[in-house]
Amino acid sequence: MQEPFRDPSVPIHDRIDDLVRRLSLEEKVGLLHQYQRPVERLGLGAFRTGTEALHGLAWLGPATVFPQAVGLASTWDPDLVRRVGEATGDEVLAFHHKDPSGAGRNVWAPVVNPLRDPRWGRNEEGYSEDPWLTGVMAAAYAGGLRGSAPGVLKTAPTLKHFLAYNNETDRCTTSSNLPPRVLHEYELPAFRPAIEQGAAVAVMPSYNLVNGRPAHLSPLIRRVLRAWAPDDLLVVSDAYAPGNLTALQGYHDTLPEAYAHAIKAGLDSFTQDDDRSEATLGHLRQALARGLLGEEDVDGAVRHVLSIRFRLGEFEAATPYDDVNGNVVNCPEHQALAREAARRSLVLLRNDGLLPLDGVTKIAVIGQLGDALMEDWYSGTLPYAVTARQGLAERCETVFCEAVDRVTLSSESGPVAADPAGGPLSVSGAEPGTFDLFDWGGGAYALRAVATGRFVSVDGMTLVNDQPGPNGWEVRQTFRMEERPRGTLALRHISTGCYVGAGEDGVLRLVDDADQAVWLAMEVVRSGTEQAARLAAEADVAVVVVGDHPLVNGRETEDRMTLALAPGQDAVVRAARKANPRTVMVITSGYPLTWTDDELPAVLWSAHGGQEYGHALADVLFGDADPEGRLTQTWYRSEQELPDLLDYDIIASDATYLYFRGVPLHPFGHGLSYTTFDYADLRVRVDGDVVRAEVTVTNTGGRPGVEVVQFYTHQRRSRVKQPLRRLRGFEKVRLAPGESRTVSLALPVADLAFWDVTRDRFVVESAPHRLMVGRSATDLRLSTRFEVEGETVPPRSGRLRADAHDEYDAITFVDETKEDGDAVRSDAEGAWILFRQVDLGGVTSCVATAGSAEGGVITIRRDDPLYGQALATFPVPRTARYAYHAISAPLAEADGVHDLYVVFENDGVTLARLDFGGGD
């Protein structure tokens, strides 16, 4: 007789129940690791979570490589992004059918962290600084990955990384400060669409802490994420993050305690110790034995794990995806899709008429990236590579140079030479070796030995020349240059922090002590800028291809400190443009850049564009295609315009296009066309619970073109600080010369809501709004006013949660208890939080729930934190970390509604809540 869990006619929840009942407790525990143990007696096979598929299948061999995620989003084309997801899902399946244990079907993509700060080392992995646009693209890509067959998943997409994760600097120990409005209006909306639509069926928490609590222990996993999901939601840990709960984060004393807390918070699968699961399972067994976990807790996690496996069709006789095979990998259709995606992602930042190219017979292709394609950490292995040089060479005559300095290095003992066999570098009396010097920005350099064409690397502690370029998780091919006397320099290895010294045998090795570093004189024997200028002058047009290396100066584990183009590359651009005014700068980077040449006639940008990049670039440069890409991030003029990297409060810090008050280098949504467009007849009306708008867009130029029509709103009166503009919708239109089209927006009035901290919910205020439409967040061609009938936020009264304040100064958000709740802690004497419009009518006393390791004093002042009338004072006793005292104090007479400042007279005081419920 067939077991119910194998019977497709039985509802899936009942099938899961049946299988869970048949499992022993030990067998259930075995399912809670990334490498799930088989249960042979029930025919349950092994299963592994986690296959990387961010912009194509990664890490498993040659597969179609599409543009980086930020590049895919720059197409502003959800349908295209969905098709890329579908193609990636097909290739995952093909690899899985070939090697089920090596290519699992739980894919760890997409990344939906809003791109709050372009200095984030993983900027290229996300989609946009706008949470709504991020959500749209994430739902599209995840929807493609999961497939369209009803009732069965092609793959099981996983959203990364929950929550508030935009820094690599100390990422496992830093806590992201999230006021309630930033949480609900900025961070959570990026995750919601893909989960709510069922496009993503799993979530991975992030390494960091949020308001003092590790993200892997967030109560929001159960309270918010699982409330959105239409089906069971699997929660998998990031790699080695569970061990951080006791080690780096010190949040729990023992791993059984930490793992029990994680399970209770909603974690289902532990990605710890690679395929060595025994230690993790042992800690879970101890948690059960100590009563920290109950079997019902394990059952809940196992249900989520098994739900994914059922929905992947593991227990079905057949699925619609069984016939997908290796023929789909890098197939002609996927190659064409890669070219289409790369072409549509290109953004024309500047153009004085030089583009599209016409009548050009000779092009000088110049730059470190002119004849190279880069793989990032989460890209696949390129099956082939069409570089900018190759793509343009198919169109006309090209000449090429990398335009890097060729140098010699010499010490007092003699010149540095490279072993022709790729072995050690050494100082000797022989002929000096020559090296090509690659500047990747942020003070990071790579050296390529001319004798071998291989890059200098570190093997153990010895410098060798045997690598194709910077590569690997621990990049060992980059160095910094530190000045030394008499014009010499010392090389410092970036990965280890060690210096380059010379042993008695002359071999260059790493040394710990800076005083042992060998002083090197660098002589330029061939100038990259001079070479660039010569080639540029000989050509009709110079195309200078610049940008970043995805593994250098910003990547996972490393943020960047500057947005400036590498100085060496910047100098090449200036030299080429000076030699030939018809110079196009083509930027290939995973983040916004700045440069110094303001006279460039044309600038194009794309993310690293995958295997078909060169063809796509040629299509756009020669005008076969209109540049369709638009920026999904603000390009600032300098990193000086950004708040601190760890400041996650975009509202208070005026960050992102939503709140930024400056004039950016290039605004969110920017991107030029080869034609021109006119906007006319903007009309708006409020139709019940929907705001409806229409605008007429006309191609007024002489070429077919593509326009991304962008709608924004701004609430003009509010109780709170509102965004200066917020993207509400867009439509991509293709128009022939003279053609017009009406573009519409249907915006639910509910989407105009903001998070009301006074009542812990979204609220739509009665207020005037402005609807704006145009080509970018600042190039707004038309606007009109409309009114919305909603609520008026009433004054507060009674109990006030400390984290639900309106403004603050010198405050850190912390965890109220280890399990749930947020509180605030003062970082300095005189720190304060502000509660606006508090109704004190009839109130004669107040209770503060607070604590402090050293004790302290809290004062409530009216209307001003320094000079306002003191209404109450609370002496806070010394307490343990999570112990609070309810401290009562009389309240000075202050009938009516007032703004109240809660002033912390000492640092280190934690406040959980105030209660103004006391009367006579």
Short mmCIF file of N, CA, C and O in Angstrom, two decimals, residues 763-809:
data_model
loop_
_atom_site.label_atom_id
_atom_site.label_comp_id
_atom_site.label_asym_id
_atom_site.label_seq_id
_atom_site.Cartn_x
_atom_site.Cartn_y
_atom_site.Cartn_z
N VAL A 763 -0.21 54.30 7.89
CA VAL A 763 -1.30 55.26 7.89
C VAL A 763 -1.20 56.12 6.63
O VAL A 763 -0.11 56.50 6.20
N VAL A 764 -2.34 56.37 6.03
CA VAL A 764 -2.45 57.34 4.94
C VAL A 764 -3.02 58.61 5.53
O VAL A 764 -4.15 58.60 6.06
N GLU A 765 -2.28 59.69 5.47
CA GLU A 765 -2.74 60.96 6.00
C GLU A 765 -3.61 61.70 4.99
O GLU A 765 -3.44 61.56 3.77
N SER A 766 -4.51 62.48 5.50
CA SER A 766 -5.18 63.46 4.65
C SER A 766 -4.16 64.54 4.30
O SER A 766 -3.67 65.24 5.20
N ALA A 767 -3.84 64.66 3.01
CA ALA A 767 -2.74 65.56 2.66
C ALA A 767 -2.71 65.81 1.15
O ALA A 767 -3.19 64.98 0.37
N PRO A 768 -2.14 66.93 0.75
CA PRO A 768 -1.88 67.15 -0.67
C PRO A 768 -0.61 66.41 -1.10
O PRO A 768 0.35 66.29 -0.32
N HIS A 769 -0.62 65.92 -2.31
CA HIS A 769 0.53 65.22 -2.89
C HIS A 769 0.85 65.84 -4.24
O HIS A 769 -0.02 66.45 -4.88
N ARG A 770 2.09 65.64 -4.67
CA ARG A 770 2.46 66.04 -6.02
C ARG A 770 2.89 64.81 -6.79
O ARG A 770 3.72 64.02 -6.32
N LEU A 771 2.29 64.63 -7.96
CA LEU A 771 2.69 63.57 -8.88
C LEU A 771 3.63 64.17 -9.90
O LEU A 771 3.34 65.22 -10.50
N MET A 772 4.76 63.51 -10.12
CA MET A 772 5.78 63.99 -11.05
C MET A 772 6.11 62.88 -12.03
O MET A 772 6.12 61.70 -11.67
N VAL A 773 6.40 63.24 -13.26
CA VAL A 773 6.74 62.25 -14.28
C VAL A 773 7.90 62.78 -15.10
O VAL A 773 8.01 63.99 -15.36
N GLY A 774 8.80 61.89 -15.48
CA GLY A 774 9.94 62.33 -16.27
C GLY A 774 10.91 61.22 -16.53
O GLY A 774 10.58 60.03 -16.48
N ARG A 775 12.17 61.61 -16.80
CA ARG A 775 13.19 60.69 -17.26
C ARG A 775 14.10 60.20 -16.14
O ARG A 775 14.88 59.27 -16.33
N SER A 776 14.05 60.85 -14.98
CA SER A 776 14.85 60.43 -13.84
C SER A 776 14.28 61.09 -12.60
O SER A 776 13.31 61.86 -12.68
N ALA A 777 14.91 60.83 -11.46
CA ALA A 777 14.42 61.40 -10.21
C ALA A 777 14.56 62.91 -10.16
O ALA A 777 13.88 63.57 -9.36
N THR A 778 15.43 63.48 -10.98
CA THR A 778 15.58 64.94 -11.01
C THR A 778 15.19 65.55 -12.35
O THR A 778 14.93 66.75 -12.41
N ASP A 779 15.16 64.78 -13.41
CA ASP A 779 14.72 65.28 -14.71
C ASP A 779 13.22 64.99 -14.85
O ASP A 779 12.79 64.08 -15.55
N LEU A 780 12.43 65.79 -14.13
CA LEU A 780 10.98 65.60 -14.07
C LEU A 780 10.33 66.63 -14.98
O LEU A 780 10.42 67.83 -14.75
N ARG A 781 9.65 66.14 -15.99
CA ARG A 781 9.16 67.02 -17.05
C ARG A 781 7.83 67.68 -16.71
O ARG A 781 7.57 68.81 -17.10
N LEU A 782 6.98 66.98 -15.98
CA LEU A 782 5.66 67.51 -15.65
C LEU A 782 5.29 67.13 -14.22
O LEU A 782 5.77 66.13 -13.69
N SER A 783 4.45 67.93 -13.62
CA SER A 783 3.94 67.58 -12.28
C SER A 783 2.56 68.17 -12.12
O SER A 783 2.18 69.13 -12.79
N THR A 784 1.81 67.57 -11.21
CA THR A 784 0.48 68.06 -10.91
C THR A 784 0.13 67.65 -9.49
O THR A 784 0.73 66.75 -8.91
N ARG A 785 -0.87 68.31 -8.96
CA ARG A 785 -1.23 68.14 -7.55
C ARG A 785 -2.46 67.25 -7.44
O ARG A 785 -3.33 67.26 -8.30
N PHE A 786 -2.53 66.47 -6.38
CA PHE A 786 -3.76 65.75 -6.07
C PHE A 786 -3.90 65.64 -4.55
O PHE A 786 -2.92 65.73 -3.82
N GLU A 787 -5.13 65.48 -4.12
CA GLU A 787 -5.44 65.40 -2.69
C GLU A 787 -5.88 63.98 -2.33
O GLU A 787 -6.56 63.32 -3.10
N VAL A 788 -5.48 63.55 -1.15
CA VAL A 788 -5.88 62.25 -0.64
C VAL A 788 -6.56 62.44 0.70
O VAL A 788 -6.07 63.17 1.57
N GLU A 789 -7.73 61.82 0.83
CA GLU A 789 -8.45 61.82 2.10
C GLU A 789 -8.00 60.61 2.91
O GLU A 789 -8.07 59.47 2.44
N GLY A 790 -7.53 60.87 4.10
CA GLY A 790 -7.07 59.78 4.95
C GLY A 790 -7.29 60.11 6.40
O GLY A 790 -8.36 60.59 6.79
N GLU A 791 -6.30 59.92 7.21
CA GLU A 791 -6.39 60.13 8.64
C GLU A 791 -5.56 61.34 9.06
O GLU A 791 -4.69 61.80 8.33
N THR A 792 -5.85 61.79 10.26
CA THR A 792 -4.98 62.72 10.97
C THR A 792 -4.44 61.98 12.18
O THR A 792 -5.21 61.44 12.98
N VAL A 793 -3.12 61.91 12.28
CA VAL A 793 -2.52 61.17 13.39
C VAL A 793 -2.80 61.91 14.69
O VAL A 793 -2.44 63.08 14.83
N PRO A 794 -3.46 61.26 15.64
CA PRO A 794 -3.81 61.95 16.89
C PRO A 794 -2.61 62.05 17.82
O PRO A 794 -1.59 61.37 17.61
N PRO A 795 -2.67 62.89 18.85
CA PRO A 795 -1.59 62.94 19.84
C PRO A 795 -1.41 61.60 20.53
O PRO A 795 -2.33 60.78 20.61
N ARG A 796 -0.22 61.38 21.02
CA ARG A 796 0.07 60.16 21.77
C ARG A 796 -0.42 60.31 23.20
O ARG A 796 -0.54 61.43 23.72
N SER A 797 -0.55 59.16 23.83
CA SER A 797 -0.83 59.16 25.26
C SER A 797 -0.53 57.78 25.81
O SER A 797 -0.32 56.83 25.05
N GLY A 798 -0.50 57.66 27.10
CA GLY A 798 -0.31 56.36 27.72
C GLY A 798 1.11 55.85 27.60
O GLY A 798 2.08 56.56 27.81
N ARG A 799 1.22 54.58 27.19
CA ARG A 799 2.52 53.93 27.12
C ARG A 799 3.22 54.27 25.81
O ARG A 799 2.65 54.14 24.74
N LEU A 800 4.49 54.66 25.91
CA LEU A 800 5.31 55.01 24.75
C LEU A 800 6.53 54.10 24.73
O LEU A 800 7.32 54.10 25.67
N ARG A 801 6.66 53.31 23.67
CA ARG A 801 7.87 52.49 23.50
C ARG A 801 9.03 53.40 23.14
O ARG A 801 8.92 54.26 22.28
N ALA A 802 10.17 53.17 23.76
CA ALA A 802 11.31 54.07 23.56
C ALA A 802 11.79 54.05 22.12
O ALA A 802 12.23 55.07 21.59
N ASP A 803 11.73 52.89 21.44
CA ASP A 803 12.22 52.84 20.07
C ASP A 803 11.27 53.52 19.09
O ASP A 803 11.64 53.80 17.95
N ALA A 804 10.03 53.81 19.54
CA ALA A 804 9.03 54.40 18.64
C ALA A 804 8.99 55.92 18.78
O ALA A 804 7.94 56.54 18.70
N HIS A 805 10.15 56.52 18.96
CA HIS A 805 10.23 57.97 19.08
C HIS A 805 10.21 58.61 17.69
O HIS A 805 10.23 57.93 16.66
N ASP A 806 10.21 59.92 17.66
CA ASP A 806 10.16 60.65 16.39
C ASP A 806 11.53 61.10 15.90
O ASP A 806 11.79 61.11 14.70
N GLU A 807 12.39 61.51 16.80
CA GLU A 807 13.75 61.91 16.44
C GLU A 807 14.67 61.50 17.57
O GLU A 807 14.21 61.19 18.69
N TYR A 808 15.98 61.57 17.30
CA TYR A 808 16.94 61.15 18.33
C TYR A 808 18.28 61.79 18.08
O TYR A 808 18.58 62.27 16.98
N ASP A 809 19.11 61.75 19.10
CA ASP A 809 20.49 62.21 18.98
C ASP A 809 21.35 61.38 19.92
O ASP A 809 21.00 61.21 21.10
#
